[in-house]
Coordinates of C-alpha atoms and ligand atoms in Angstrom, one line a residue:
X16 CA -128.1 16.3 -68.4
X17 CA -124.8 15.0 -66.9
X18 CA -123.4 11.9 -68.7
X19 CA -120.9 9.6 -67.0
X20 CA -119.1 8.0 -70.0
X21 CA -116.9 4.9 -70.3
X22 CA -115.0 4.1 -73.5
X23 CA -114.7 0.4 -74.5
X24 CA -111.8 0.7 -77.0
X25 CA -109.8 3.9 -77.4
X26 CA -108.5 4.0 -80.9
X27 CA -108.8 6.8 -83.4
X28 CA -112.6 7.1 -83.3
X29 CA -112.7 7.4 -79.5
X30 CA -109.9 9.8 -79.5
X31 CA -111.6 11.9 -82.3
X32 CA -114.8 12.1 -80.1
X33 CA -112.7 13.1 -77.1
X34 CA -111.1 15.9 -79.0
X35 CA -114.5 17.2 -80.1
X36 CA -115.9 16.9 -76.6
X37 CA -113.0 18.8 -75.0
X38 CA -113.0 21.6 -77.6
X39 CA -116.8 22.0 -77.6
X40 CA -117.4 21.5 -73.9
X41 CA -118.6 25.0 -73.2
X42 CA -120.8 25.2 -76.3
X43 CA -122.4 21.8 -75.6
X44 CA -123.2 22.9 -72.1
X45 CA -124.6 26.3 -73.0
X46 CA -126.5 25.4 -76.1
X47 CA -127.7 21.9 -75.3
X48 CA -127.4 21.5 -71.5
X49 CA -125.1 18.6 -72.3
X50 CA -122.5 17.9 -69.6
X51 CA -120.2 15.0 -69.3
X52 CA -117.5 13.2 -67.3
X53 CA -115.4 10.4 -68.8
X54 CA -115.0 8.0 -65.9
X55 CA -113.4 5.0 -67.5
X56 CA -111.5 3.7 -70.5
X57 CA -110.7 0.0 -71.3
X58 CA -108.7 -0.8 -74.4
X59 CA -107.3 -4.2 -75.1
X60 CA -103.9 -2.8 -76.3
X61 CA -103.6 0.4 -74.3
X62 CA -104.8 -0.8 -70.9
X63 CA -107.5 0.5 -68.6
X64 CA -108.2 3.2 -66.1
X65 CA -111.2 4.1 -64.0
X66 CA -111.9 7.1 -61.7
X67 CA -115.5 7.5 -60.6
X68 CA -114.9 11.3 -60.2
X69 CA -113.8 11.6 -63.9
X70 CA -110.5 11.4 -65.8
X71 CA -108.4 14.3 -67.1
X72 CA -108.9 13.6 -70.8
X73 CA -106.3 16.2 -71.9
X74 CA -103.8 14.2 -70.0
X75 CA -105.2 10.9 -71.4
X76 CA -104.9 12.1 -75.0
X77 CA -101.3 13.2 -74.3
X78 CA -100.4 9.7 -73.0
X79 CA -102.0 7.9 -76.0
X80 CA -100.4 10.2 -78.5
X81 CA -97.0 9.5 -77.0
X82 CA -97.8 5.8 -77.4
X83 CA -97.9 5.2 -73.7
X84 CA -100.2 2.8 -71.8
X85 CA -103.2 4.2 -69.9
X86 CA -101.7 2.6 -66.7
X87 CA -99.2 5.5 -66.7
X88 CA -102.1 7.8 -65.8
X89 CA -101.2 8.9 -62.3
X90 CA -104.4 8.0 -60.4
X91 CA -107.5 5.7 -60.7
X92 CA -108.1 2.0 -60.7
X93 CA -106.0 0.2 -63.4
X94 CA -106.5 -3.1 -65.2
X95 CA -110.3 -3.5 -65.5
X96 CA -111.2 -5.5 -68.6
X97 CA -114.0 -4.5 -70.9
X98 CA -116.8 -6.4 -69.1
X99 CA -115.7 -5.1 -65.6
X100 CA -115.6 -1.6 -67.0
X101 CA -119.2 -2.0 -68.4
X102 CA -120.7 -3.8 -65.4
X103 CA -118.8 -2.5 -62.3
X104 CA -118.1 1.2 -63.0
X105 CA -120.4 4.2 -62.3
X106 CA -120.7 4.9 -66.0
X107 CA -124.2 5.4 -67.3
X108 CA -123.3 5.5 -71.0
X109 CA -120.9 3.1 -72.8
X110 CA -119.1 4.1 -76.0
X111 CA -118.3 0.9 -77.8
X112 CA -115.6 1.5 -80.3
X113 CA -113.7 -1.8 -80.5
X114 CA -112.7 -3.8 -83.6
X115 CA -115.4 -4.4 -86.2
X116 CA -116.2 -7.9 -87.3
X117 CA -119.3 -8.0 -89.5
X118 CA -119.3 -11.8 -89.6
X119 CA -119.7 -12.5 -85.9
X120 CA -120.3 -9.0 -84.5
X121 CA -117.9 -9.9 -81.6
X122 CA -116.6 -8.7 -79.2
X123 CA -118.8 -5.7 -79.6
X124 CA -122.1 -7.7 -79.5
X125 CA -121.3 -9.1 -76.1
X126 CA -120.2 -5.7 -74.8
X127 CA -123.4 -4.0 -76.0
X128 CA -125.7 -6.7 -74.6
X129 CA -124.0 -6.5 -71.3
X130 CA -124.2 -2.7 -71.2
X131 CA -127.9 -2.7 -72.1
X132 CA -128.7 -5.4 -69.6
X133 CA -126.9 -3.4 -67.0
X134 CA -129.3 -0.5 -67.7
X135 CA -126.6 1.7 -69.5
X136 CA -127.0 3.6 -72.7
X137 CA -124.8 2.5 -75.6
X138 CA -123.5 4.6 -78.5
X139 CA -121.3 2.8 -81.0
X140 CA -119.8 3.1 -84.5
X141 CA -119.3 -0.7 -84.6
X142 CA -121.0 -2.1 -87.6
X143 CA -120.8 -5.8 -86.6
X144 CA -123.6 -5.8 -84.0
X145 CA -125.9 -3.7 -86.2
X146 CA -125.4 -6.1 -89.1
X147 CA -126.0 -9.2 -86.9
X148 CA -128.8 -8.3 -84.5
X149 CA -130.0 -4.7 -84.7
X150 CA -133.6 -5.4 -83.9
X151 CA -132.8 -7.6 -80.9
X152 CA -130.4 -4.9 -79.6
X153 CA -133.0 -2.1 -80.1
X154 CA -135.6 -4.3 -78.3
X155 CA -133.1 -5.0 -75.5
X156 CA -132.5 -1.3 -75.1
X157 CA -136.2 -0.5 -75.0
X158 CA -136.9 -3.2 -72.4
X159 CA -134.1 -1.9 -70.2
X160 CA -135.4 1.7 -70.7
X161 CA -132.1 2.9 -72.2
X162 CA -130.9 4.0 -75.6
X163 CA -128.7 2.3 -78.3
X164 CA -127.4 4.8 -80.9
X165 CA -125.3 3.9 -83.9
X166 CA -125.6 6.8 -86.4
X167 CA -121.9 6.3 -87.4
X168 CA -122.1 2.8 -88.7
X169 CA -123.1 4.1 -92.2
X170 CA -121.3 7.2 -93.6
X171 CA -119.7 8.1 -90.3
X172 CA -120.9 11.5 -89.0
X173 CA -122.9 12.2 -92.2
X174 CA -126.3 11.6 -90.7
X175 CA -128.0 9.1 -93.1
X176 CA -129.8 7.1 -90.4
X177 CA -131.2 10.2 -88.7
X178 CA -132.1 11.6 -92.1
X179 CA -134.3 8.6 -92.8
X180 CA -135.7 8.3 -89.3
X181 CA -136.5 11.9 -88.5
X182 CA -136.5 14.4 -91.4
X183 CA -137.7 12.0 -94.2
X184 CA -140.3 10.5 -91.8
X185 CA -143.7 10.2 -93.5
X186 CA -142.1 9.1 -96.8
X187 CA -142.1 5.5 -98.1
X188 CA -138.4 4.8 -98.8
X189 CA -138.4 2.1 -101.5
X190 CA -134.7 1.7 -102.0
X191 CA -131.2 3.3 -101.9
X192 CA -128.0 3.5 -103.9
X193 CA -124.7 4.8 -102.7
X194 CA -121.0 5.0 -102.4
X195 CA -120.7 3.5 -99.0
X196 CA -117.0 2.9 -98.6
X197 CA -114.4 5.6 -98.4
X198 CA -111.3 3.5 -98.9
X199 CA -112.4 2.1 -102.2
X200 CA -113.6 5.5 -103.5
X201 CA -110.2 7.0 -102.5
X202 CA -108.3 4.2 -104.3
X203 CA -110.4 4.6 -107.5
X204 CA -109.9 8.4 -107.4
X205 CA -106.1 8.0 -107.0
X206 CA -105.9 5.3 -109.7
X207 CA -107.6 7.8 -112.1
X208 CA -104.8 10.2 -111.2
X209 CA -102.3 7.5 -112.2
X210 CA -101.3 6.0 -108.8
X211 CA -101.0 2.2 -108.6
X212 CA -103.6 0.2 -106.7
X213 CA -101.1 -0.9 -104.1
X214 CA -99.8 2.7 -103.4
X215 CA -103.4 4.1 -103.2
X216 CA -104.4 1.4 -100.7
X217 CA -101.3 2.1 -98.6
X218 CA -102.2 5.8 -98.6
X219 CA -105.8 5.0 -97.6
X220 CA -104.5 3.0 -94.7
X221 CA -102.1 5.8 -93.6
X222 CA -105.0 8.3 -93.7
X223 CA -107.0 6.0 -91.4
X224 CA -109.9 5.3 -93.8
X225 CA -109.3 1.5 -94.1
X226 CA -110.5 -1.1 -91.7
X227 CA -107.9 -2.9 -89.6
X228 CA -108.0 -5.6 -92.2
X229 CA -108.4 -3.7 -95.5
X230 CA -109.6 -6.8 -97.4
X231 CA -113.0 -6.0 -96.0
X232 CA -112.9 -2.6 -97.8
X233 CA -111.5 -3.7 -101.2
X234 CA -113.6 -6.9 -101.4
X235 CA -116.8 -5.0 -100.7
X236 CA -117.5 -6.6 -97.3
X237 CA -117.6 -3.2 -95.5
X238 CA -120.0 -1.8 -98.1
X239 CA -122.1 -5.0 -97.9
X240 CA -122.4 -4.6 -94.1
X241 CA -123.8 -1.1 -94.7
X242 CA -126.2 -2.4 -97.3
X243 CA -127.5 -4.9 -94.8
X244 CA -127.8 -2.2 -92.1
X245 CA -129.7 0.2 -94.4
X246 CA -132.0 -2.5 -95.7
X247 CA -132.9 -3.6 -92.2
X248 CA -133.0 -0.2 -90.4
X249 CA -134.3 2.0 -93.1
X250 CA -136.3 -0.4 -95.4
X251 CA -137.5 -2.5 -92.5
X252 CA -136.3 -5.8 -94.0
X253 CA -134.4 -8.7 -92.4
X254 CA -131.4 -9.4 -94.5
X255 CA -128.2 -11.1 -93.4
X256 CA -124.8 -10.8 -95.1
X257 CA -125.5 -13.9 -97.3
X258 CA -128.5 -12.2 -98.9
X259 CA -126.5 -9.6 -100.7
X260 CA -124.5 -10.2 -103.9
X261 CA -121.0 -8.9 -103.5
X262 CA -118.1 -8.0 -105.8
X263 CA -115.2 -5.7 -104.7
X264 CA -112.8 -3.5 -106.7
X265 CA -109.8 -5.9 -106.7
X266 CA -110.5 -6.9 -110.3
X267 CA -110.3 -3.3 -111.6
X268 CA -107.0 -2.5 -113.2
X269 CA -105.4 0.9 -113.9
X270 CA -106.1 0.1 -117.6
X271 CA -109.9 -0.3 -116.8
X272 CA -109.9 3.1 -115.0
X273 CA -108.1 4.8 -117.9
X274 CA -110.5 3.3 -120.4
X275 CA -113.5 4.5 -118.5
X276 CA -112.1 8.0 -118.3
X277 CA -111.6 8.0 -122.1
X278 CA -115.3 7.0 -122.4
X279 CA -116.4 9.9 -120.1
X280 CA -117.2 7.4 -117.3
X281 CA -115.9 6.6 -113.8
X282 CA -115.8 3.3 -111.8
X283 CA -117.5 3.5 -108.4
X284 CA -118.2 0.8 -105.9
X285 CA -121.9 1.0 -105.5
X286 CA -124.1 -0.5 -102.8
X287 CA -127.8 -0.6 -103.5
X288 CA -131.1 -2.2 -102.5
X289 CA -134.6 -2.0 -104.0
X290 CA -137.9 -3.3 -102.6
X291 CA -139.5 -5.6 -105.2
X292 CA -143.2 -5.7 -106.0
X293 CA -143.5 -8.9 -103.9
X294 CA -142.1 -7.1 -100.9
X295 CA -138.7 -8.8 -101.1
X296 CA -135.5 -6.8 -101.4
X297 CA -132.8 -7.1 -104.0
X298 CA -129.5 -5.9 -102.6
X299 CA -126.0 -5.9 -104.0
X300 CA -122.5 -4.4 -103.9
X301 CA -120.6 -4.1 -107.1
X302 CA -118.3 -1.8 -109.2
X303 CA -120.3 0.2 -111.7
X304 CA -119.0 2.3 -114.6
X305 CA -121.1 5.5 -114.2
X306 CA -121.5 8.3 -116.8
X307 CA -120.1 11.6 -115.5
X308 CA -123.7 12.9 -115.6
X309 CA -124.6 10.6 -112.7
X310 CA -124.4 12.6 -109.4
X311 CA -122.5 9.7 -107.7
X312 CA -119.8 9.9 -110.4
X313 CA -118.8 13.3 -109.1
X314 CA -118.2 12.1 -105.6
X315 CA -114.4 11.5 -105.2
X316 CA -111.7 10.9 -102.7
X317 CA -112.9 9.3 -99.4
X318 CA -116.2 11.1 -99.7
X319 CA -119.4 8.9 -99.6
X320 CA -122.9 9.6 -100.9
X321 CA -126.3 8.0 -100.5
X322 CA -129.5 8.5 -102.5
X323 CA -132.8 7.4 -100.9
X324 CA -135.7 6.8 -103.3
X325 CA -138.8 8.2 -101.6
X326 CA -142.4 8.4 -102.6
X327 CA -143.0 12.1 -101.8
X328 CA -139.7 13.6 -102.9
X329 CA -138.3 11.2 -105.4
X330 CA -134.5 10.7 -105.0
X331 CA -132.9 12.5 -102.1
X332 CA -129.1 12.5 -102.0
X333 CA -126.8 13.2 -99.1
X334 CA -123.0 13.6 -99.7
X335 CA -120.3 13.7 -97.0
X336 CA -117.4 12.0 -95.2
X337 CA -117.8 8.3 -94.6
X338 CA -114.7 7.7 -92.6
X339 CA -112.0 9.4 -90.6
X340 CA -111.0 10.2 -87.0
X341 CA -113.1 13.3 -86.2
X342 CA -115.7 12.6 -88.9
X343 CA -116.6 9.2 -87.2
X344 CA -116.0 10.5 -83.7
X345 CA -118.6 13.2 -84.5
X346 CA -121.3 10.5 -85.2
X347 CA -121.0 9.5 -81.5
X348 CA -121.8 13.0 -80.5
X349 CA -124.9 13.0 -82.7
X350 CA -126.1 9.9 -80.7
X351 CA -125.1 11.4 -77.3
X352 CA -127.0 14.6 -78.2
X353 CA -130.1 12.6 -79.2
X354 CA -130.1 10.8 -75.9
X355 CA -129.6 14.1 -74.1
X356 CA -132.7 15.5 -76.0
X357 CA -134.8 12.5 -75.1
X358 CA -133.9 12.6 -71.4
X359 CA -134.1 16.4 -71.0
Ligands
HSE1668 N1 -113.2 1.5 -93.8 C1 -114.4 2.2 -93.9 C2 -114.4 3.0 -95.2 C3 -114.6 3.1 -92.7 O1 -113.4 3.1 -95.8 O2 -115.4 3.6 -95.5 C4 -116.0 3.5 -92.4 O3 -116.8 2.5 -92.3

């Protein structure tokens, strides 16, 4: 199938996906009959360009890497805002990769609703809309006969949502426990190596793991969003952010980390949820001092991990990257290929 793609937002994740698409173009065509043209980009900082015949994305990446505006692209219509790009271009698939706000879901929520209402597929790594209104958005996609994919909202391209939906199908999943935030895991790992909290956070920002506002990472809000998403999408519950207890890692000192090491333990920021006997769900995010024998204790750097508790297999754990340019960009390809499979 031939996709006509528009990017809403063109930061590191969008650029990461573009690099993968360009490098793997031939393989994607030959192996999966997946073909694409990128027809539009609209980014609040970088500007906008639209060409219904398709943009030269090598040229576009060059512009962006030099810090130039998209308006310097030699041809095409310039200056369309996000809503015009969604509603007025010939794109059939919108990639929503703007700023994440798990409290309001905006501006992504408005973008996604507009795209689905316009009969366009949406793939997105934006956690906000999934935290706020995932079921409404999935219903809206179904009623417009299009698809809404968001594999990358938890553990980036490490496919935790597809794992639960497809390959673990037939199991009852009764809970989960995981390291759901790369920034905090990176900081805790570096602190164990003797780096200060401030330096480790700065390094995590430089490496592109942290959110635009890293308070969301270190105070546990990012992990909390992921706990809400997993509870609602995988466990079938209806939690909101206020239903999850939250504590971040800002209270953990270098001294605490050293002490844990001497005890043969390691601090990790853990997000978990467990269905209770009355059907309710108990969910929380908090630092836990794990013994080194716990499989999650061995997961270091910006790597994430998630254990699902299933009735047929017991605990099933997946470990992989949970942040990063290409790693998150790849999650969008997972969604695009799923749509391609459904429509082929
Ligand atoms: N800031 C997030 C993290 C990015 O550190 O895990 C992925 O959601």
